[in-house]
Structures are given as C-alpha cells and as structure tokens.
Short mmCIF file of C-alpha atoms in Angstrom, two decimals:
data_model
loop_
_atom_site.label_atom_id
_atom_site.label_comp_id
_atom_site.label_asym_id
_atom_site.label_seq_id
_atom_site.Cartn_x
_atom_site.Cartn_y
_atom_site.Cartn_z
CA MET A 9 82.05 21.30 -177.13
CA SER A 10 78.43 20.54 -178.00
CA VAL A 11 75.17 22.19 -176.94
CA PHE A 12 74.36 18.88 -175.24
CA SER A 13 77.31 19.19 -172.85
CA SER A 14 75.06 21.34 -170.60
CA LEU A 15 73.00 18.22 -169.86
CA ILE A 16 74.47 16.64 -166.76
CA ASP A 17 74.27 12.88 -166.20
CA GLN A 18 71.76 12.35 -169.07
CA SER A 19 73.80 10.27 -171.54
CA GLU A 20 70.85 8.16 -172.80
CA VAL A 21 68.75 11.23 -173.63
CA VAL A 22 71.73 12.92 -175.31
CA ASN A 23 72.31 9.85 -177.51
CA VAL A 24 68.69 9.81 -178.69
CA LEU A 25 68.73 13.55 -179.47
CA GLN A 26 72.02 13.37 -181.33
CA GLU A 27 70.69 10.54 -183.51
CA ALA A 28 67.54 12.58 -184.22
CA VAL A 29 69.66 15.60 -185.19
CA LYS A 30 71.72 13.44 -187.55
CA SER A 31 68.56 12.09 -189.15
CA ALA A 32 67.07 15.59 -189.48
CA HIS A 33 70.20 16.99 -191.15
CA ASN A 34 71.01 14.02 -193.37
CA LYS A 35 67.53 13.42 -194.75
CA GLY A 36 66.13 16.89 -194.21
CA ASP A 37 62.71 15.48 -193.42
CA LEU A 38 60.70 13.72 -190.71
CA THR A 39 61.76 10.10 -190.26
CA GLN A 40 61.57 7.37 -187.63
CA GLY A 41 64.51 8.96 -185.86
CA MET A 42 63.17 12.50 -186.15
CA THR A 43 59.54 13.36 -185.44
CA HIS A 44 57.52 16.59 -185.28
CA ALA A 45 56.60 16.51 -181.54
CA TRP A 46 58.67 15.64 -178.48
CA LEU A 47 57.80 15.54 -174.79
CA PHE A 48 60.59 16.00 -172.21
CA THR A 49 59.72 14.97 -168.65
CA GLY A 50 61.75 14.89 -165.46
CA PRO A 51 61.82 16.23 -161.90
CA PRO A 52 62.66 19.91 -161.23
CA GLY A 53 66.35 20.56 -161.82
CA SER A 54 66.84 17.54 -164.08
CA GLY A 55 67.36 19.84 -167.07
CA ARG A 56 64.30 19.04 -169.19
CA SER A 57 64.01 22.58 -170.56
CA ASN A 58 67.79 22.72 -171.12
CA ALA A 59 67.49 19.48 -173.12
CA ALA A 60 64.71 20.96 -175.27
CA ILE A 61 66.64 24.20 -175.91
CA ALA A 62 69.84 22.27 -176.73
CA PHE A 63 67.85 20.10 -179.16
CA ALA A 64 66.33 23.20 -180.76
CA ALA A 65 69.81 24.71 -181.18
CA ALA A 66 71.14 21.50 -182.76
CA LEU A 67 68.23 21.42 -185.24
CA VAL A 68 68.82 24.95 -186.51
CA CYS A 69 72.64 24.72 -186.38
CA LYS A 70 74.33 23.75 -189.65
CA ASN A 71 76.88 21.75 -187.63
CA GLY A 72 74.36 19.85 -185.51
CA GLY A 73 74.78 21.83 -182.29
CA CYS A 74 78.37 23.09 -182.13
CA SER A 75 77.47 25.66 -179.40
CA ASN A 76 79.78 28.27 -180.97
CA CYS A 77 77.99 29.47 -184.12
CA ALA A 78 75.50 32.34 -184.40
CA ASP A 79 72.54 29.93 -184.65
CA CYS A 80 73.45 28.10 -181.44
CA MET A 81 74.17 31.30 -179.51
CA ALA A 82 70.95 32.94 -180.72
CA THR A 83 68.89 29.90 -179.69
CA ILE A 84 70.45 29.74 -176.23
CA THR A 85 69.81 33.47 -175.69
CA ASN A 86 66.24 33.17 -177.06
CA SER A 87 66.83 35.45 -180.06
CA HIS A 88 66.82 33.05 -183.03
CA ALA A 89 64.32 33.88 -185.79
CA ASP A 90 63.19 30.25 -186.16
CA VAL A 91 63.12 29.19 -182.50
CA GLU A 92 60.34 30.30 -180.19
CA LEU A 93 60.58 29.72 -176.45
CA ILE A 94 57.34 29.88 -174.44
CA LYS A 95 57.63 29.97 -170.68
CA THR A 96 55.21 31.36 -168.15
CA GLU A 97 56.03 33.11 -164.93
CA GLY A 98 52.36 32.94 -163.97
CA LEU A 99 50.14 30.07 -162.89
CA SER A 100 48.92 29.03 -166.34
CA ILE A 101 49.30 29.36 -170.13
CA LYS A 102 46.02 30.54 -171.59
CA ILE A 103 44.33 29.81 -174.92
CA ASP A 104 44.95 33.29 -176.36
CA GLU A 105 48.72 32.83 -175.99
CA ILE A 106 48.54 29.42 -177.69
CA ARG A 107 46.40 30.72 -180.57
CA GLU A 108 48.95 33.48 -181.27
CA LEU A 109 51.74 30.92 -181.01
CA ILE A 110 50.05 28.53 -183.47
CA SER A 111 49.68 31.36 -185.95
CA ARG A 112 53.40 32.19 -185.75
CA ALA A 113 54.44 28.53 -185.80
CA SER A 114 52.78 28.06 -189.18
CA TRP A 115 55.30 30.41 -190.83
CA ALA A 116 58.03 28.85 -192.94
CA PRO A 117 61.53 28.90 -191.42
CA ALA A 118 63.33 32.18 -192.09
CA VAL A 119 66.97 31.05 -192.05
CA ALA A 120 67.08 27.44 -190.83
CA THR A 121 65.75 24.10 -192.10
CA TRP A 122 63.28 23.84 -189.21
CA ARG A 123 61.03 26.12 -187.20
CA VAL A 124 61.15 24.98 -183.55
CA VAL A 125 58.72 25.81 -180.74
CA VAL A 126 59.72 25.06 -177.13
CA ILE A 127 56.99 25.15 -174.44
CA GLU A 128 58.79 25.00 -171.09
CA ASP A 129 55.73 24.53 -168.87
CA ALA A 130 53.34 22.36 -170.86
CA ASP A 131 51.85 21.21 -167.53
CA ARG A 132 50.54 24.76 -167.03
CA LEU A 133 48.40 24.79 -170.18
CA THR A 134 44.73 25.37 -169.42
CA ASP A 135 42.36 22.72 -170.81
CA SER A 136 41.27 24.99 -173.66
CA ALA A 137 44.89 25.90 -174.48
CA ALA A 138 45.90 22.22 -174.45
CA ASN A 139 43.05 21.32 -176.81
CA ALA A 140 44.06 24.12 -179.20
CA LEU A 141 47.65 22.83 -179.15
CA LEU A 142 46.43 19.27 -179.76
CA LYS A 143 44.87 20.26 -183.09
CA VAL A 144 48.14 21.61 -184.47
CA ILE A 145 50.14 18.61 -183.20
CA GLU A 146 47.62 16.30 -184.90
CA GLU A 147 48.10 18.16 -188.19
CA PRO A 148 51.73 19.35 -188.05
CA GLY A 149 53.39 21.70 -190.49
CA LEU A 150 56.07 20.22 -192.73
CA ARG A 151 58.88 22.22 -191.15
CA THR A 152 57.68 22.83 -187.57
CA VAL A 153 58.92 20.85 -184.56
CA TRP A 154 57.18 21.08 -181.16
CA LEU A 155 59.18 20.47 -177.98
CA LEU A 156 57.07 20.25 -174.80
CA CYS A 157 58.41 20.06 -171.23
CA ALA A 158 56.55 18.83 -168.13
CA PRO A 159 57.40 17.19 -164.78
CA THR A 160 55.61 13.90 -165.58
CA LEU A 161 53.57 12.28 -168.36
CA THR A 162 50.37 12.61 -166.34
CA ASP A 163 50.78 16.42 -166.32
CA VAL A 164 49.97 16.49 -170.04
CA LEU A 165 46.73 15.56 -171.83
CA PRO A 166 46.78 11.86 -172.85
CA THR A 167 45.87 12.86 -176.42
CA ILE A 168 48.90 15.19 -176.60
CA ARG A 169 51.41 12.79 -175.08
CA SER A 170 50.24 9.98 -177.37
CA ARG A 171 51.33 12.11 -180.35
CA CYS A 172 54.75 12.99 -178.95
CA ARG A 173 57.98 11.06 -178.69
CA HIS A 174 58.72 10.85 -174.97
CA LEU A 175 62.12 11.38 -173.36
CA SER A 176 62.45 10.99 -169.58
CA LEU A 177 65.26 12.74 -167.72
CA HIS A 178 66.32 11.62 -164.25
CA THR A 179 67.63 13.51 -161.25
CA PRO A 180 71.40 14.03 -161.70
CA SER A 181 73.59 12.22 -159.17
CA THR A 182 75.21 14.06 -156.27
CA LYS A 183 78.60 13.13 -157.70
CA ALA A 184 77.78 14.63 -161.13
CA ILE A 185 76.48 17.90 -159.63
CA THR A 186 79.48 18.17 -157.30
CA LYS A 187 81.86 17.72 -160.23
CA LEU A 188 79.98 20.35 -162.30
CA LEU A 189 80.09 22.96 -159.52
CA ILE A 190 83.81 22.40 -158.94
CA GLU A 191 84.74 22.54 -162.64
CA ARG A 192 82.27 25.13 -163.96
CA ASP A 193 81.78 27.46 -160.97
CA SER A 194 85.07 26.95 -159.08
CA ILE A 195 83.23 26.00 -155.88
CA ASP A 196 85.36 24.30 -153.23
CA ALA A 197 84.87 20.53 -152.97
CA ALA A 198 83.29 20.49 -149.47
CA THR A 199 80.72 23.19 -150.31
CA ALA A 200 79.96 21.63 -153.69
CA GLU A 201 79.26 18.24 -152.13
CA PHE A 202 77.06 19.72 -149.40
CA VAL A 203 74.89 21.83 -151.75
CA ALA A 204 74.65 18.95 -154.24
CA LYS A 205 73.07 16.84 -151.46
CA ALA A 206 70.99 19.68 -150.01
CA SER A 207 69.51 20.65 -153.40
CA GLY A 208 67.89 17.25 -153.91
CA GLY A 209 69.49 16.94 -157.33
CA HIS A 210 68.40 20.40 -158.57
CA ILE A 211 71.43 21.87 -160.36
CA GLY A 212 70.20 25.50 -160.33
CA ARG A 213 69.33 25.36 -156.63
CA ALA A 214 72.69 23.77 -155.81
CA ARG A 215 74.52 26.62 -157.54
CA ARG A 216 72.38 29.22 -155.78
CA LEU A 217 73.06 27.68 -152.35
CA ALA A 218 76.77 27.64 -153.14
CA THR A 219 77.00 31.24 -154.35
CA ASP A 220 74.19 33.14 -152.55
CA THR A 221 74.77 33.76 -148.83
CA ASN A 222 71.16 34.85 -148.28
CA ALA A 223 69.80 31.65 -149.83
CA LYS A 224 72.03 29.56 -147.55
CA GLU A 225 70.98 31.56 -144.46
CA ASN A 226 67.27 31.36 -145.33
CA ARG A 227 67.54 27.59 -145.71
CA LYS A 228 69.23 27.28 -142.31
CA ASN A 229 66.46 29.31 -140.64
CA ILE A 230 63.78 27.16 -142.24
CA MET A 231 65.49 23.95 -141.16
CA LYS A 232 65.48 25.12 -137.53
CA LEU A 233 61.74 25.86 -137.51
CA PRO A 234 60.69 22.36 -136.27
CA LEU A 235 62.75 22.94 -133.09
CA THR A 236 60.69 26.05 -132.26
CA ILE A 237 57.35 24.20 -132.38
CA LYS A 238 56.19 23.29 -128.86
CA ASP A 239 52.41 23.83 -129.05
CA VAL A 240 49.67 25.00 -131.43
CA ALA A 241 50.53 28.68 -130.91
CA SER A 242 54.20 28.16 -131.83
CA ALA A 243 53.11 25.98 -134.79
CA PHE A 244 51.00 28.85 -136.14
CA LYS A 245 53.88 31.27 -135.51
CA ALA A 246 56.27 29.03 -137.49
CA ALA A 247 53.75 28.80 -140.36
CA GLN A 248 53.36 32.59 -140.37
CA TYR A 249 57.14 33.02 -140.50
CA LEU A 250 57.49 30.64 -143.44
CA VAL A 251 54.69 32.21 -145.50
CA GLU A 252 55.87 35.77 -144.75
CA ALA A 253 59.40 34.80 -145.75
CA ALA A 254 58.01 33.43 -149.03
CA LYS A 255 56.13 36.66 -149.68
CA ALA A 256 59.18 38.78 -148.86
CA ASP A 257 61.25 36.68 -151.26
CA ALA A 258 58.64 37.10 -153.99
CA LEU A 259 58.49 40.86 -153.38
CA ALA A 260 62.27 41.23 -153.52
CA ASP A 261 62.33 39.19 -156.72
CA SER A 262 59.57 41.07 -158.52
CA GLU A 263 59.30 44.65 -157.19
CA ALA A 264 61.90 46.30 -159.41
CA LYS A 265 60.94 44.08 -162.36
CA ASP A 266 57.24 44.98 -162.02
CA GLU A 267 57.94 48.72 -161.93
CA LEU A 268 60.18 48.53 -164.99
CA GLU A 269 57.56 46.53 -166.94
CA ILE A 270 54.79 49.01 -166.07
CA SER A 271 57.02 51.96 -166.96
CA LYS A 272 57.96 50.48 -170.34
CA LEU A 273 54.35 49.59 -171.14
CA LYS A 274 53.13 53.10 -170.33
CA GLU A 275 55.91 54.53 -172.48
CA ALA A 276 54.85 52.25 -175.34
CA TRP A 277 51.27 53.51 -174.99
CA GLY A 278 52.41 57.10 -175.20
CA ALA A 279 52.02 58.11 -171.56
CA SER A 280 51.66 61.86 -171.21
CA GLY A 281 51.40 62.82 -167.57
CA SER A 282 48.66 60.59 -166.17
CA LYS A 283 47.00 59.98 -169.56
CA LEU A 284 47.49 56.98 -171.84
CA ALA A 285 46.43 56.41 -175.43
CA ALA A 286 43.12 54.60 -175.95
CA GLY A 287 43.46 50.99 -174.78
CA GLY A 288 46.52 51.75 -172.66
CA SER A 289 44.73 51.52 -169.31
CA LYS A 290 43.38 48.09 -170.21
CA ALA A 291 46.87 46.91 -171.20
CA VAL A 292 48.28 48.14 -167.88
CA LYS A 293 45.55 46.30 -165.94
CA GLU A 294 46.27 43.09 -167.87
CA LEU A 295 49.97 43.40 -167.07
CA GLU A 296 49.24 44.02 -163.37
CA LYS A 297 47.08 40.88 -163.38
CA GLU A 298 49.95 38.87 -164.92
CA GLN A 299 52.37 40.30 -162.37
CA LYS A 300 50.08 39.26 -159.52
CA SER A 301 49.89 35.74 -160.96
CA ARG A 302 53.69 35.66 -161.24
CA SER A 303 54.06 36.76 -157.62
CA THR A 304 51.67 34.01 -156.49
CA ARG A 305 53.72 31.44 -158.35
CA VAL A 306 57.00 32.70 -156.82
CA VAL A 307 55.47 32.36 -153.33
CA ARG A 308 54.36 28.79 -154.06
CA ASP A 309 57.76 27.90 -155.55
CA TYR A 310 59.53 29.26 -152.47
CA LEU A 311 57.25 27.28 -150.15
CA ASP A 312 57.75 24.14 -152.23
CA ARG A 313 61.54 24.48 -151.90
CA ALA A 314 61.18 25.03 -148.14
CA LEU A 315 59.03 21.89 -147.79
CA LEU A 316 61.56 19.90 -149.80
CA ASP A 317 64.29 21.09 -147.43
CA LEU A 318 62.20 20.06 -144.40
CA SER A 319 61.67 16.62 -145.88
CA THR A 320 65.47 16.16 -146.08
CA LEU A 321 65.69 17.12 -142.39
CA TYR A 322 63.25 14.40 -141.34
CA ARG A 323 64.93 11.95 -143.70
CA ASP A 324 68.12 12.55 -141.70
CA VAL A 325 66.20 12.18 -138.44
CA LEU A 326 64.93 8.81 -139.64
CA LEU A 327 68.49 7.72 -140.47
CA VAL A 328 69.72 8.63 -136.97
CA GLN A 329 66.75 6.84 -135.39
CA SER A 330 67.73 3.76 -137.40
CA GLY A 331 71.21 3.87 -135.88
CA SER A 332 73.06 5.38 -138.83
CA ASN A 333 74.95 8.68 -138.96
CA ASP A 334 76.33 8.07 -142.44
CA SER A 335 75.02 9.77 -145.59
CA LEU A 336 73.33 12.64 -143.74
CA ILE A 337 72.28 15.39 -146.12
CA ASN A 338 72.33 18.13 -143.47
CA GLU A 339 75.72 17.54 -141.86
CA ASP A 340 75.72 21.12 -140.55
CA LEU A 341 72.63 20.39 -138.40
CA LYS A 342 73.80 17.20 -136.67
CA SER A 343 72.98 18.40 -133.14
CA GLU A 344 69.46 19.58 -134.14
CA ILE A 345 68.83 16.28 -135.95
CA SER A 346 69.92 14.32 -132.87
CA LYS A 347 67.52 16.35 -130.67
CA LEU A 348 64.58 15.64 -132.99
CA ALA A 349 65.54 11.96 -133.27
CA ALA A 350 65.48 11.58 -129.48
CA THR A 351 61.95 12.98 -129.08
CA GLU A 352 60.02 10.19 -130.85
CA GLY A 353 60.28 6.98 -132.87
CA PRO A 354 60.64 6.20 -136.60
CA PRO A 355 56.86 5.61 -137.22
CA ARG A 356 56.08 9.18 -136.16
CA THR A 357 58.95 10.57 -138.27
CA LEU A 358 57.61 8.71 -141.31
CA LYS A 359 54.19 10.28 -140.74
CA LYS A 360 55.80 13.71 -140.68
CA ILE A 361 57.57 13.07 -143.98
CA GLU A 362 54.27 11.92 -145.48
CA ALA A 363 52.57 15.09 -144.17
CA ILE A 364 55.25 17.28 -145.81
CA LEU A 365 54.92 15.50 -149.16
CA LYS A 366 51.11 15.72 -149.00
CA THR A 367 51.35 19.46 -148.32
CA ARG A 368 53.63 19.87 -151.37
CA SER A 369 51.03 18.06 -153.47
CA ASN A 370 48.16 20.21 -152.14
CA LEU A 371 50.19 23.37 -152.69
CA ALA A 372 50.53 22.42 -156.37
CA GLN A 373 46.71 22.21 -156.53
CA ASN A 374 46.41 25.92 -155.62
CA ALA A 375 45.16 25.41 -152.06
CA ALA A 376 45.51 28.38 -149.63
CA PRO A 377 49.22 28.44 -148.64
CA LEU A 378 48.84 29.75 -145.07
CA LEU A 379 46.15 27.22 -144.13
CA LEU A 380 48.22 24.38 -145.59
CA ILE A 381 51.41 25.40 -143.79
CA GLU A 382 49.56 25.94 -140.49
CA ALA A 383 48.08 22.44 -140.71
CA LEU A 384 51.51 21.01 -141.51
CA MET A 385 53.25 22.76 -138.62
CA CYS A 386 50.64 21.36 -136.25
CA GLU A 387 51.52 17.90 -137.60
CA LEU A 388 55.23 18.55 -137.03
CA ARG A 389 54.97 19.73 -133.40
#
C-alpha cells in the first residue's frame, strides 16, 4: 500500500509524482523530474490537497511513501517536523501568515532530506501575500519544496504559476467513487452509486451523504424548494429558508469549536476571573475576527453545495424534457422532476441552469448571499 493509493482515478498524476519521488531520492537534489515548486489544480473533491500531502509524505519517507512508517503517518496527521500544512478556514490567507511561514520554511530539514510546505488554498492568498510568496519561490532554498493547491490555474498569480510545475486532477468517475465507498466504507451498492452521482464527483461529499442522515435529509429539502415557488413572495421565502439553513449549519459546525478555542486562548493568556495578561484581550479579539470569517466561509460553502445540487435537479429536468429517463442523477425525485419538466420547455430550463451557475460564481466573489439567492429564486419560479 502506498500513500498515493488514496488518490482515486488519478493514475497520470500518480505516475508523475512517483517518478519525481524516485528522482528526489536517487539523486538527492533538484532535477528535471523533481522541482522546488508544484501547483495542483482540480475541481472540489478531486483530491488536489490529498495529492499534495501524499507527495509530501513520499518525499520525507525513506521508502518513497510506504504509508506505514512514522514519517508517512506523521505527515498525514500533520505532525511531521519537516512538513508544514497551511490551510485556512477563513476567507483569505494574509501576508502576516505568509511572512511567518517563509521564515520557518528557510530552516534546514530536521530529520528528512527535504522540508515541504503545502498550501491547501493558494487561491485564497491576498495580493500582498501572493507577492511575498512569489519572492521565495523565485529564490528557493536548496532543501525546501513548495506544494500549492488551487481550483484552477487562473486562481493563482501568473508569476507564481509560471514558476511551478503544474499537475491537473480531474473529477473522479462515478464508477470509481462507487467502488471506493463499497470497499472502504462498506456502503451498500445502491446507496454508493446514488451518492456518487449526487455528489458531482466530490468524494468527501459522497461519503457524507452516504453516512450522515441529516445531510441526506437537508439535500432532499433543498431539492424540493423549486416546487414551492409560485410567486415572488414564495421565491423570497425559499431564499430565506436556504440562507437560514446555511447559517444554522455553520452555527452547528462552529459553536462548540469557537467556545473551546476562546477558552484555550484565555487559559494561555493567564485568565484570572475576567482579567487577562497584557495583550490577551487583543488576541481574543483577533481570534473572534477569524472565527467570524470562518463562519462566513462555511455559510458560503453550504450555499455553494446547495446550488450545485439544484443544478443537478434541472439537469435531470432537461433530460426528461428531451425524452430520456436514463442516467438521472436524482432517481429518488422522479415525480418532482416530471412535474417541473411538464411546466415549461428546454430553453427555459437551460436559462435556469445558467442562472444557478452564475449565482455560484457571484457567491465566490463575496456578493451578499441573501440578495443573490433571492434573485435566483425569482429566476426559478
């Protein structure tokens, strides 16, 4: 078993990485096969961050990524001395974080041949943070390897991507995800196939839909929203429901975590009653600001997933309108799909799909969620 076996349906990428690992271990230096900066791109759920972490593990492992040794296990659990994983739960990665990272990245490896830095969300770097990172990639350390992850090439500064070796991951096939869920998670074949289709090729989402009853129920409620829209008032009501559901999901996800983080920080700053050591109040305010940013991102991520689900609904509607009942993603909603298909023609359904995709794009640009969803629901009525 190799660390690369976690990458599903990505044989070309795995081959390139394994050759790079061989080159790095055999020659112990940067070569044509092994370079100092890599950029992994691919749609959500394709496994781009998994690929970067697996590559990092293989570089620090004496056996080239066996997945069983202490080095591999420490890398996968984010506790290896020479591997640093940067991921943000907020909306952006700021310059101060990158400056601290650059300082640490300049250290010589402690136990391995290489020091590896993985930035999971390189698309969330602010302009100033990206420019700071560019300088260190232009003048790399002898033993430091940078692994950046982003959805597409255009999400990264042209000057950064021109200095990185690019690897593009694709969306795993429904068949590959179904097989993984059956073999790894013991999901029954019918459920595995359904969630593999419904997830849009996102492995993590497929597993969640298969194992989390609430996630499955929430998705079903969202998919039925278009049937409740009769006029502008009901469109606004549907939008309100969707945004409130997103906020409730974010609150459930972060409430306990936020309290624990605040409690630990206050303890670290020597909380005595209501008093903190000098500088403690400022640290607490900074953490609360980060938590708010994280909550905003969770809301946007939830809404993005909901919009993706709605797009699969109208894709099925379009299929039925074209006279085909084969290959429906949402087999469990056949009657609802037939009702929607009977209300209008394919041109109007296409416009609705375009409206959903445009809303997803605008949501990624930090537009006001409620206004966006209200406008969309009016389009869908």
